[in-house]
mmCIF file of C-alpha atoms in Angstrom:
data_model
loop_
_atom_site.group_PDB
_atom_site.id
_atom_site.type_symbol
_atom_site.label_atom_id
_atom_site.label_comp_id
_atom_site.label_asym_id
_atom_site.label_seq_id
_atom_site.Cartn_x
_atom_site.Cartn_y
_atom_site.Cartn_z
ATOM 1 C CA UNK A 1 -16.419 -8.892 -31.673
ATOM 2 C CA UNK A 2 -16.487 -9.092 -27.826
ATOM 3 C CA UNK A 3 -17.967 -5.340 -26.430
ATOM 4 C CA UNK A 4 -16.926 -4.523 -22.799
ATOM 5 C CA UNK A 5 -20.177 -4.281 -20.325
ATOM 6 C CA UNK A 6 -21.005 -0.479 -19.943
ATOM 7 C CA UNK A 7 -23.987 0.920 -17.842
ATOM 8 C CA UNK A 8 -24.850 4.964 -18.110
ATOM 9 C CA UNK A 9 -22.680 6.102 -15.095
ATOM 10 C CA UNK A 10 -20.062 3.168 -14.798
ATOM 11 C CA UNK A 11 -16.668 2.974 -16.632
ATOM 12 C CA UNK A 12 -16.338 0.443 -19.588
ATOM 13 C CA UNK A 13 -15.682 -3.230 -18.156
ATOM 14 C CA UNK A 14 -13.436 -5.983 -19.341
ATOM 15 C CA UNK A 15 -15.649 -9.209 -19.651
ATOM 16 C CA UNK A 16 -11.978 -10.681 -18.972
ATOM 17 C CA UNK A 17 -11.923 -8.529 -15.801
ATOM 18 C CA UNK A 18 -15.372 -10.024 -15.061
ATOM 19 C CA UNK A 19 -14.347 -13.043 -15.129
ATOM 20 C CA UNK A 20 -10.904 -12.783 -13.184
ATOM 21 C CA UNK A 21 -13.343 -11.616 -10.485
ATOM 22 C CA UNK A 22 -15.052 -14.408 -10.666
ATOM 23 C CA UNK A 23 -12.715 -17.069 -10.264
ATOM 24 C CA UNK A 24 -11.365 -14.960 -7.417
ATOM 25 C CA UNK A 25 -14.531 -15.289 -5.375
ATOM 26 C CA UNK A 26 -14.807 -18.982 -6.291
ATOM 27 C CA UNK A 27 -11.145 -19.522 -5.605
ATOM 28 C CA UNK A 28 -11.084 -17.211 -2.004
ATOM 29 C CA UNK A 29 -14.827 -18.536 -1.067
ATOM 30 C CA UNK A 30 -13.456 -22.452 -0.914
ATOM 31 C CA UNK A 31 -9.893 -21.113 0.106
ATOM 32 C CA UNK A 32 -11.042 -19.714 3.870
ATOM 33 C CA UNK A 33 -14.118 -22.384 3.718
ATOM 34 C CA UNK A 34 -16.682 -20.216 3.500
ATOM 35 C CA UNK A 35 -18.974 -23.333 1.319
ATOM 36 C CA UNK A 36 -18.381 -25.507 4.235
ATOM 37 C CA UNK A 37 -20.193 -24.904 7.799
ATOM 38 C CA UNK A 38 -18.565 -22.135 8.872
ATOM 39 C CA UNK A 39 -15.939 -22.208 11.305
ATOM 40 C CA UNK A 40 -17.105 -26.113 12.191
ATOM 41 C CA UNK A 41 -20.325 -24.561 13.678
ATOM 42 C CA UNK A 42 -23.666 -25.054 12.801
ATOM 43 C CA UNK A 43 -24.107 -21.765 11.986
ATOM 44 C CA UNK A 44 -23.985 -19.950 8.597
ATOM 45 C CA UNK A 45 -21.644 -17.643 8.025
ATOM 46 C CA UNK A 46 -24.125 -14.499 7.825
ATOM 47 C CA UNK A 47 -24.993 -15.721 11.352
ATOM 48 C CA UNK A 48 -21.926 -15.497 12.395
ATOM 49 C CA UNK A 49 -21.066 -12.060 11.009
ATOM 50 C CA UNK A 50 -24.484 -10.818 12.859
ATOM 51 C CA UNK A 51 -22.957 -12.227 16.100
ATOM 52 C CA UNK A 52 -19.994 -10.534 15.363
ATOM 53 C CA UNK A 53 -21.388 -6.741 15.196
ATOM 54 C CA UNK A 54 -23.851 -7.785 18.377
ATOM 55 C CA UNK A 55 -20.259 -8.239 19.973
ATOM 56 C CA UNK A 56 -18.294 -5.505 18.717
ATOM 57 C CA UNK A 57 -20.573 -2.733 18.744
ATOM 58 C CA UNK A 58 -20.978 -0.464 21.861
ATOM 59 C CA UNK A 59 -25.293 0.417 20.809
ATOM 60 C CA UNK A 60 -25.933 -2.031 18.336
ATOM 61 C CA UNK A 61 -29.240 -1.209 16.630
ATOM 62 C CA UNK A 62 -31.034 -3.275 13.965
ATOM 63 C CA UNK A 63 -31.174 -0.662 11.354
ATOM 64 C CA UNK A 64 -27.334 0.171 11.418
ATOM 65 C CA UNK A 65 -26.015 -3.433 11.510
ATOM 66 C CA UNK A 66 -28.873 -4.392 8.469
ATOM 67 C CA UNK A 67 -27.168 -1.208 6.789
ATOM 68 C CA UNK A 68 -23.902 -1.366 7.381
ATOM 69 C CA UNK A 69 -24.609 -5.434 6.212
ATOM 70 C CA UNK A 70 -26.691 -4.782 3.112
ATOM 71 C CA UNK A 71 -29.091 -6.583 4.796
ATOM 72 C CA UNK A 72 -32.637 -6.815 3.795
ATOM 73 C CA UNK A 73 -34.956 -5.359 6.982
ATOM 74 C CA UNK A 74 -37.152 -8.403 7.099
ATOM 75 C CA UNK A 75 -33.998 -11.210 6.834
ATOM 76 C CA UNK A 76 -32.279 -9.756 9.458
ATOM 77 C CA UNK A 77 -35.439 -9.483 11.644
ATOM 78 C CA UNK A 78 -35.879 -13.209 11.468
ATOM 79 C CA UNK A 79 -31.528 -14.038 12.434
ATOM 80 C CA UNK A 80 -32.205 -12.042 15.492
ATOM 81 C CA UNK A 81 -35.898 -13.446 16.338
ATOM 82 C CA UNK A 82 -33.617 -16.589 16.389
ATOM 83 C CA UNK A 83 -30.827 -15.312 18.269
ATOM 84 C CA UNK A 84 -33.454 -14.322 21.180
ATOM 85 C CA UNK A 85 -35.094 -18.012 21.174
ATOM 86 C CA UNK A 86 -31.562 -19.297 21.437
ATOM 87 C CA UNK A 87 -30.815 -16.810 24.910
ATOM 88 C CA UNK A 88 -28.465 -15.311 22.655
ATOM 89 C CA UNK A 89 -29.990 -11.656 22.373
ATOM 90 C CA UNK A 90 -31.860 -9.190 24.083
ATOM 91 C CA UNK A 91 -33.926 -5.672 23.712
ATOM 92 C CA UNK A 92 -33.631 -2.371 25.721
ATOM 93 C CA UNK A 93 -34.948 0.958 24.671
ATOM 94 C CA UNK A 94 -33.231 3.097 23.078
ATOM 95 C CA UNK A 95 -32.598 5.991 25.280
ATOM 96 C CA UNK A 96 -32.684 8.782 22.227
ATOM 97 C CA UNK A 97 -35.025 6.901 19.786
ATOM 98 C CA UNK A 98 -38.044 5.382 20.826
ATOM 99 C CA UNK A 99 -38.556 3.639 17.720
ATOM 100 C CA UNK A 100 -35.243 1.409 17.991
ATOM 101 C CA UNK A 101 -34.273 -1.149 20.378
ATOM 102 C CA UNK A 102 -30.520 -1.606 21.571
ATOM 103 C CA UNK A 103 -29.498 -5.150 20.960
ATOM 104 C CA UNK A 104 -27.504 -6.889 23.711
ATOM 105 C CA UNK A 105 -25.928 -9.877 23.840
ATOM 106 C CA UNK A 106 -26.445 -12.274 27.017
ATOM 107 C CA UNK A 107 -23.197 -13.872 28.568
ATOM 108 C CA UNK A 108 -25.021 -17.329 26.388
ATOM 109 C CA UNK A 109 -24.446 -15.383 23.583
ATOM 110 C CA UNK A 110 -20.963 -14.041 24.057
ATOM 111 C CA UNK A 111 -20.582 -17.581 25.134
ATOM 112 C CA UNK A 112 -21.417 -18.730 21.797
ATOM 113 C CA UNK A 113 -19.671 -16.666 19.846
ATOM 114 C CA UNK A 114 -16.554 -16.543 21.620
ATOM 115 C CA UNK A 115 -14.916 -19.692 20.480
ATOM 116 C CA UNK A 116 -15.968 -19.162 16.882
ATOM 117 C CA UNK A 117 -14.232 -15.837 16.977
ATOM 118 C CA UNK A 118 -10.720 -17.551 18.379
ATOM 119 C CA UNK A 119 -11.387 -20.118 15.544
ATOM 120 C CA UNK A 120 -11.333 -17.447 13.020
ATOM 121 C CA UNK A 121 -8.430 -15.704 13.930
ATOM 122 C CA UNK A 122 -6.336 -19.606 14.220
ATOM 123 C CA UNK A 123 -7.402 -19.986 10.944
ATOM 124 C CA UNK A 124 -6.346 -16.423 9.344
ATOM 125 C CA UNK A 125 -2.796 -17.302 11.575
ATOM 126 C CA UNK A 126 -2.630 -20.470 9.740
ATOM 127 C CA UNK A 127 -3.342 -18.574 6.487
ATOM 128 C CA UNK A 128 -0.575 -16.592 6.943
ATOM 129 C CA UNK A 129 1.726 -18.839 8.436
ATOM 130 C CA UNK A 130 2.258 -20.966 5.012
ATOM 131 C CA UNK A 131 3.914 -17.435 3.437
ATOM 132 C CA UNK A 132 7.388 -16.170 4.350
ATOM 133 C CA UNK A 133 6.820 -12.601 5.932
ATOM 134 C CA UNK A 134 7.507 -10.610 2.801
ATOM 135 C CA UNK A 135 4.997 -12.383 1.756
ATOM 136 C CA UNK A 136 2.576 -12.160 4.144
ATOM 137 C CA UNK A 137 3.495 -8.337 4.210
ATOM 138 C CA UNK A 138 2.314 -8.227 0.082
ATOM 139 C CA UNK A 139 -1.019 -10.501 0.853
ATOM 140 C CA UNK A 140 -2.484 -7.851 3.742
ATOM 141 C CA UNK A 141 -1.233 -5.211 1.412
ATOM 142 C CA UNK A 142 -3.047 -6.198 -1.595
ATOM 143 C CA UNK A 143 -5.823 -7.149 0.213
ATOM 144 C CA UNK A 144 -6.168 -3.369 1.984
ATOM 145 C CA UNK A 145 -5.979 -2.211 -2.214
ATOM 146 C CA UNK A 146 -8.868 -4.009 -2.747
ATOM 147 C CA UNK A 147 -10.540 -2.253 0.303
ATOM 148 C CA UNK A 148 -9.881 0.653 -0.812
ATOM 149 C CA UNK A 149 -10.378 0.765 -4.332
ATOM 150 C CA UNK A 150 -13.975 -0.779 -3.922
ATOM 151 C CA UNK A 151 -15.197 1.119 -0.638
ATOM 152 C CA UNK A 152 -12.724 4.770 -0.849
ATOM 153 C CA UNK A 153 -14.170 6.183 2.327
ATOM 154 C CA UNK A 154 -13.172 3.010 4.344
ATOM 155 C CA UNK A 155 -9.629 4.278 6.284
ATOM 156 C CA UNK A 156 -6.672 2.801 5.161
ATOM 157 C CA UNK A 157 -4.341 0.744 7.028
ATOM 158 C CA UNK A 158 -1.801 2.737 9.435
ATOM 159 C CA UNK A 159 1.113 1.600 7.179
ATOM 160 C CA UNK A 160 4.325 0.048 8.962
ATOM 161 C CA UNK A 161 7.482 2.537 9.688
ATOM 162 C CA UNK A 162 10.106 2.721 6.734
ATOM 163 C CA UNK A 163 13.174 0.685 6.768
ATOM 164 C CA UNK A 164 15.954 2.252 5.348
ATOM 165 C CA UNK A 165 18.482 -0.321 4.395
ATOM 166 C CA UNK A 166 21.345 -1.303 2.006
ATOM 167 C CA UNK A 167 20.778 -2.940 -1.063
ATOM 168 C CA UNK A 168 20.820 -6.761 -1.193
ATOM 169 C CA UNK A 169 21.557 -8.566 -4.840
ATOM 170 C CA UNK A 170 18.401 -7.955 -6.788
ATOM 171 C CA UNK A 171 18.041 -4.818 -5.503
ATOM 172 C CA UNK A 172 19.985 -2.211 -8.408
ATOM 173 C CA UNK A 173 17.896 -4.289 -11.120
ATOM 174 C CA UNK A 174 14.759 -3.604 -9.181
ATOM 175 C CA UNK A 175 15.608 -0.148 -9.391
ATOM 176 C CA UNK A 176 16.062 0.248 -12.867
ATOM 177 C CA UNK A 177 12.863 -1.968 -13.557
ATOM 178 C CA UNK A 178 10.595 0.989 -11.407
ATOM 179 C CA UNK A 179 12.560 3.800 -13.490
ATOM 180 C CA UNK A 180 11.687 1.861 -16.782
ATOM 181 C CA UNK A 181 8.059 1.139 -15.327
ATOM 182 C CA UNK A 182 7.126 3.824 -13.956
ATOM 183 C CA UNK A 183 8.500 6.735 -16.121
ATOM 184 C CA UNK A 184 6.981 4.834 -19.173
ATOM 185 C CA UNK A 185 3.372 5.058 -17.614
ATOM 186 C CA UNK A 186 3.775 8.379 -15.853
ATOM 187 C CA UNK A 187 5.824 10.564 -18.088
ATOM 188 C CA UNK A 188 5.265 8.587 -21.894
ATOM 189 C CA UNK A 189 9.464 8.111 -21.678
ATOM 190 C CA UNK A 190 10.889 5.638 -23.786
ATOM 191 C CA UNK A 191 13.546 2.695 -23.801
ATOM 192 C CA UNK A 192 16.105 5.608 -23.720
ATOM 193 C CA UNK A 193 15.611 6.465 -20.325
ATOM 194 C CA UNK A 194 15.404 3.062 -18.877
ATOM 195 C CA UNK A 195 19.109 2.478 -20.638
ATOM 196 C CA UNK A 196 20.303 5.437 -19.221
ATOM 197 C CA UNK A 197 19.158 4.189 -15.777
ATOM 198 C CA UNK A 198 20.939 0.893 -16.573
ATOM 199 C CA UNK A 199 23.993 2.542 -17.261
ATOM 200 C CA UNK A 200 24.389 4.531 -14.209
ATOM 201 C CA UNK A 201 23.105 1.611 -11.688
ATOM 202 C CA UNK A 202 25.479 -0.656 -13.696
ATOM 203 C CA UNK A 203 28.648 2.112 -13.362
ATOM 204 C CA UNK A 204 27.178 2.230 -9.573
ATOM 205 C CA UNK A 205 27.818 -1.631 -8.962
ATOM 206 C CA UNK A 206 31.131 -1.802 -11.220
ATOM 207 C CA UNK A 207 32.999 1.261 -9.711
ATOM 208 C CA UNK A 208 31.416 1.470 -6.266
ATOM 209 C CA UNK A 209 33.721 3.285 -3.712
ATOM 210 C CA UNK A 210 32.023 2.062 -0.296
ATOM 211 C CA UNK A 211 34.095 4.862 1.563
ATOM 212 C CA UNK A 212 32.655 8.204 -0.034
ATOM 213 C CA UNK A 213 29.372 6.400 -1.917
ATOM 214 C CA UNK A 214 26.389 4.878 -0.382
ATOM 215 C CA UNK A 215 23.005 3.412 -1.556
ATOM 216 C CA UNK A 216 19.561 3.422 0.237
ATOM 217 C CA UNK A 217 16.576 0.667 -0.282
ATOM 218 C CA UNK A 218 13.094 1.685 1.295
ATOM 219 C CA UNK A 219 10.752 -0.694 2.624
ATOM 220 C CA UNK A 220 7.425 -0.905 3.603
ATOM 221 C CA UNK A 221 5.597 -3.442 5.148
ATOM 222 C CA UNK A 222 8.641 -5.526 3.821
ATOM 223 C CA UNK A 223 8.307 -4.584 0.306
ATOM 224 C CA UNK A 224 10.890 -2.753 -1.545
ATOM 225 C CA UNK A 225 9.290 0.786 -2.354
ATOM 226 C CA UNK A 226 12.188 3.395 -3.394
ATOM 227 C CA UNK A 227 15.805 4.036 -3.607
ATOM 228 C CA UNK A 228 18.669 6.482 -3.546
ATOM 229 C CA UNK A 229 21.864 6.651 -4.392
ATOM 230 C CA UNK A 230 24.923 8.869 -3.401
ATOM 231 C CA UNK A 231 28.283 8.691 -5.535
ATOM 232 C CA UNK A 232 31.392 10.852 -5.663
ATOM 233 C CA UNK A 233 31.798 12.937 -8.405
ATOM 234 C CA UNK A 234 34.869 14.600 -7.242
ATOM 235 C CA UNK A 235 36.825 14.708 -4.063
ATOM 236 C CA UNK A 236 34.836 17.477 -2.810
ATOM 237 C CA UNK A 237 31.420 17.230 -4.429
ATOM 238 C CA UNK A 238 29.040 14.096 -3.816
ATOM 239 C CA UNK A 239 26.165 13.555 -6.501
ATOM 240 C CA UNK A 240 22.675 12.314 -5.607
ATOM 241 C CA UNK A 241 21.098 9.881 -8.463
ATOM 242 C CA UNK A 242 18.325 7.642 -9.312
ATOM 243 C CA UNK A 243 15.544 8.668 -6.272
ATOM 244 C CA UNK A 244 12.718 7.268 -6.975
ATOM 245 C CA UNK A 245 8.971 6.009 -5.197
ATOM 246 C CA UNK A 246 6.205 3.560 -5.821
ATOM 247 C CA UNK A 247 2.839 5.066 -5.871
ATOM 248 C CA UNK A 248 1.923 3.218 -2.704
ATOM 249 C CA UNK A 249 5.487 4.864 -1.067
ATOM 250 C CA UNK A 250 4.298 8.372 -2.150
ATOM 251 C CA UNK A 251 2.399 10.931 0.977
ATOM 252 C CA UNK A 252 4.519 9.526 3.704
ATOM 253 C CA UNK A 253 7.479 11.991 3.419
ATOM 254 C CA UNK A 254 9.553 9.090 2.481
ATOM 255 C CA UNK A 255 11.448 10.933 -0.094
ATOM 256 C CA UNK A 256 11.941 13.393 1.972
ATOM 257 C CA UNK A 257 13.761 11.119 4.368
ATOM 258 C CA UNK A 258 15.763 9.273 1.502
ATOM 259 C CA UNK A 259 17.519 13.276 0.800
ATOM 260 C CA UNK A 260 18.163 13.690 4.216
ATOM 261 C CA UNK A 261 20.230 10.909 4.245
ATOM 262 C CA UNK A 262 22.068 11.306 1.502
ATOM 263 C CA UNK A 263 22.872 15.135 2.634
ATOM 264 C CA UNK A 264 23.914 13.535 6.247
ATOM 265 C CA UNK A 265 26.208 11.100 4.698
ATOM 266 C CA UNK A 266 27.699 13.530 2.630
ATOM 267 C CA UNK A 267 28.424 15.625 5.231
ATOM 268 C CA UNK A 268 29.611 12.920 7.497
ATOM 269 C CA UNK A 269 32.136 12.408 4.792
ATOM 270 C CA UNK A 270 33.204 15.824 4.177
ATOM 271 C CA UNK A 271 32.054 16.391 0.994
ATOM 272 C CA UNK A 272 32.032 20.580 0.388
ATOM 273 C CA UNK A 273 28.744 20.478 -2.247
ATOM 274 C CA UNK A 274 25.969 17.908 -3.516
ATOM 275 C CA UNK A 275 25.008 18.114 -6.646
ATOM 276 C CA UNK A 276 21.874 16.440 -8.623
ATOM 277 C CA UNK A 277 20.093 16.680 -11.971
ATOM 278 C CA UNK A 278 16.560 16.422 -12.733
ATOM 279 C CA UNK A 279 14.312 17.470 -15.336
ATOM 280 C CA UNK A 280 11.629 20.366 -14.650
ATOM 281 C CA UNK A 281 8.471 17.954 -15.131
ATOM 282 C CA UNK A 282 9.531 16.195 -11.926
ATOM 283 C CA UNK A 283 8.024 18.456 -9.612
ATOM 284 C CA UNK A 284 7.383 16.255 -6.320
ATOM 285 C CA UNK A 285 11.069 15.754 -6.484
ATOM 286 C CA UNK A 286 12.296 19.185 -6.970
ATOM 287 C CA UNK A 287 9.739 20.178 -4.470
ATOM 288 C CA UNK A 288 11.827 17.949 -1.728
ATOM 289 C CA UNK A 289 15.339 19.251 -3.256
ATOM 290 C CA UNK A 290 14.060 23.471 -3.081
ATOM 291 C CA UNK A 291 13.190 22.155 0.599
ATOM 292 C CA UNK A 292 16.212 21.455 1.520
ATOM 293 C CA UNK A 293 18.416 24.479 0.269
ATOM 294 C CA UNK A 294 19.010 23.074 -2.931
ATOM 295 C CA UNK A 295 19.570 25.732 -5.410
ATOM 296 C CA UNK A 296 18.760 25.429 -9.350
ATOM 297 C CA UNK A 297 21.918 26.582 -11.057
ATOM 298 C CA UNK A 298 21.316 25.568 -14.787
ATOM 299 C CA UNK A 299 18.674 24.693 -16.842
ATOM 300 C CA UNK A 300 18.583 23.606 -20.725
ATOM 301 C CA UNK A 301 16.050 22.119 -22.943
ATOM 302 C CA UNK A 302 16.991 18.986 -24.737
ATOM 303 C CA UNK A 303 15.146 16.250 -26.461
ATOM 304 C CA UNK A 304 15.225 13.075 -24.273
ATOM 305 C CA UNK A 305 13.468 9.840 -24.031
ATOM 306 C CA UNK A 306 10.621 10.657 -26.565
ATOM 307 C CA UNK A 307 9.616 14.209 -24.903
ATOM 308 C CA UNK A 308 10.835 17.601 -25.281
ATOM 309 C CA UNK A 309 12.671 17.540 -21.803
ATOM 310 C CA UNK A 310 14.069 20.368 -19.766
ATOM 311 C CA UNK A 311 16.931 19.099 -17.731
ATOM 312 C CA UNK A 312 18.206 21.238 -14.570
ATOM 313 C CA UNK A 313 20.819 20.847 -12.638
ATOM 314 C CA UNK A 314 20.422 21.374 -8.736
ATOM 315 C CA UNK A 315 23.121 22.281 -6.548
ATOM 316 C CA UNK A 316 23.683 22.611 -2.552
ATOM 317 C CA UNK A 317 26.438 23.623 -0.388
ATOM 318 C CA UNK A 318 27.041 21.774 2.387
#
């Protein structure tokens, strides 16, 4: 039997996670050329990433780059003993620490450095340029969940504004595969609630009225990340259905916006009342609906999708 690696204060490990790590590294190490010389330079590429803090940093000192690095002390003493015998590198005094030297780069330095910094970013460009945007969009993404999952106090990326569009073909079946998904994981619902979801989207696409009904798609950073829907349950009273987020689409007040414009289109089209139902566990969404003047009119326990459920219907006048 196969035991996943455990230390004293770490989580249980997958040997199979391991090893997908692993062939990530080997597979990402040869993909950006990291085994060849770096950037066609003679350099290494821990040389290169020492050039690159000399340059970027406004004090550099040897103890914060060698930190910030992982560096051992007496490794990174000898790159930069180098870097001054090149005319790359030079020492001042610290003005509020005698015992550290500020580290300045000469204009032979920036000189050096400067190409293999424009090289880098042609070759990221190129990177990207073999993937559609979308694409690109989901690489930078999943690259920034790395980031954050393995260093948390590293600031995430200032995600891209929401776009707000109408759904494309694809799009209804993507939103009953999140409601399956995600419901499932969070919630423990079953196969019931997915088919109910299916059956709704389904009645959406068969029966849709485009004058008094209207659908919403939410992107970000091109990737589809919730959905709304507004349909007409009578000639006076308009019915929101099926909101729902991805985790990654959740903080940003994008539900929020996906109400408002359901209540703006309802009123647009005259509609007297919206109504919605929920069930009580779903408190991020009732928290949005008790925001904006919804009211909770009815409530009644039933058994539903695996779990004792409490479904409540919500109602607003417009």
């Amino acid at each position: 039997m196969t035991m996943a690696i455990m230390n004293a204060s770490a989580s249980p490990v997958d040997p199979l996670a391991v090893k997908a790590i692993r062939q990530f590294n080997r597979f990402y190490t040869r993909r950006i050329g990291a085994l060849d010389p770096y950037l066609d330079s003679d350099m290494s590429l821990t040389d290169v990433r020492v050039l690159y803090e000399l340059a970027h940093r406004e004090t550099p000192v040897a103890s914060e780059i060698g930190r910030d690095l992982g560096f051992d002390a007496g490794y990174l003493s000898r790159i930069l003993r180098r870097f001054e015998t090149q005319g790359w590198l030079t020492r001042e005094p610290h003005a509020r620490d005698a015992r550290q030297s500020v580290l300045r780069l000469t204009e032979a330095g920036h000189a050096a450095f400067a190409p293999l910094q424009q090289k880098s970013r042609d070759e990221a460009a190129a990177l990207l340029a073999a993937l559609p945007r979308a694409q690109q969009n989901q690489l930078v993404q999943a690259m920034g969940t790395v980031q954050s999952l393995l260093d948390p106090a590293t600031p995430p990326a200032r995600p891209q504004a929401a776009v707000l569009r109408d759904p494309a073909p694809g799009d209804i079946g993507w939103v009953v595969q999140q409601h399956g998904e995600l419901y499932a994981r969070e919630y423990g619902w079953d196969h019931r609630f997915e088919a109910l979801v299916a059956g709704i989207a389904g009645e959406f696409l068969l029966k849709f009225q485009p004058e008094w009904e209207r659908c919403w798609i939410a992107e970000l950073n091109g990737e589809r990340v919730g959905a709304i829907f507004v349909v007409r349950k009578s000639a006076t009273v308009a019915q929101l259905r099926m909101l729902i987020l991805t985790p990654a689409a959740r903080g940003l007040g994008l539900g929020g916006r996906l109400v408002d414009e359901c209540i703006a289109f309802a009123r647009r089209k005259g509609y007297k009342k919206m109504t919605l139902w929920t069930n009580s566990c779903l408190t991020a969404a009732r928290s949005i609906y008790a925001k904006r003047g919804f009211q909770l009119t009815h409530s009644e326990p039933h058994e539903g999708y695996g779990q004792p459920q409490v479904g409540e219907t919500w109602e607003l006048k417009l």
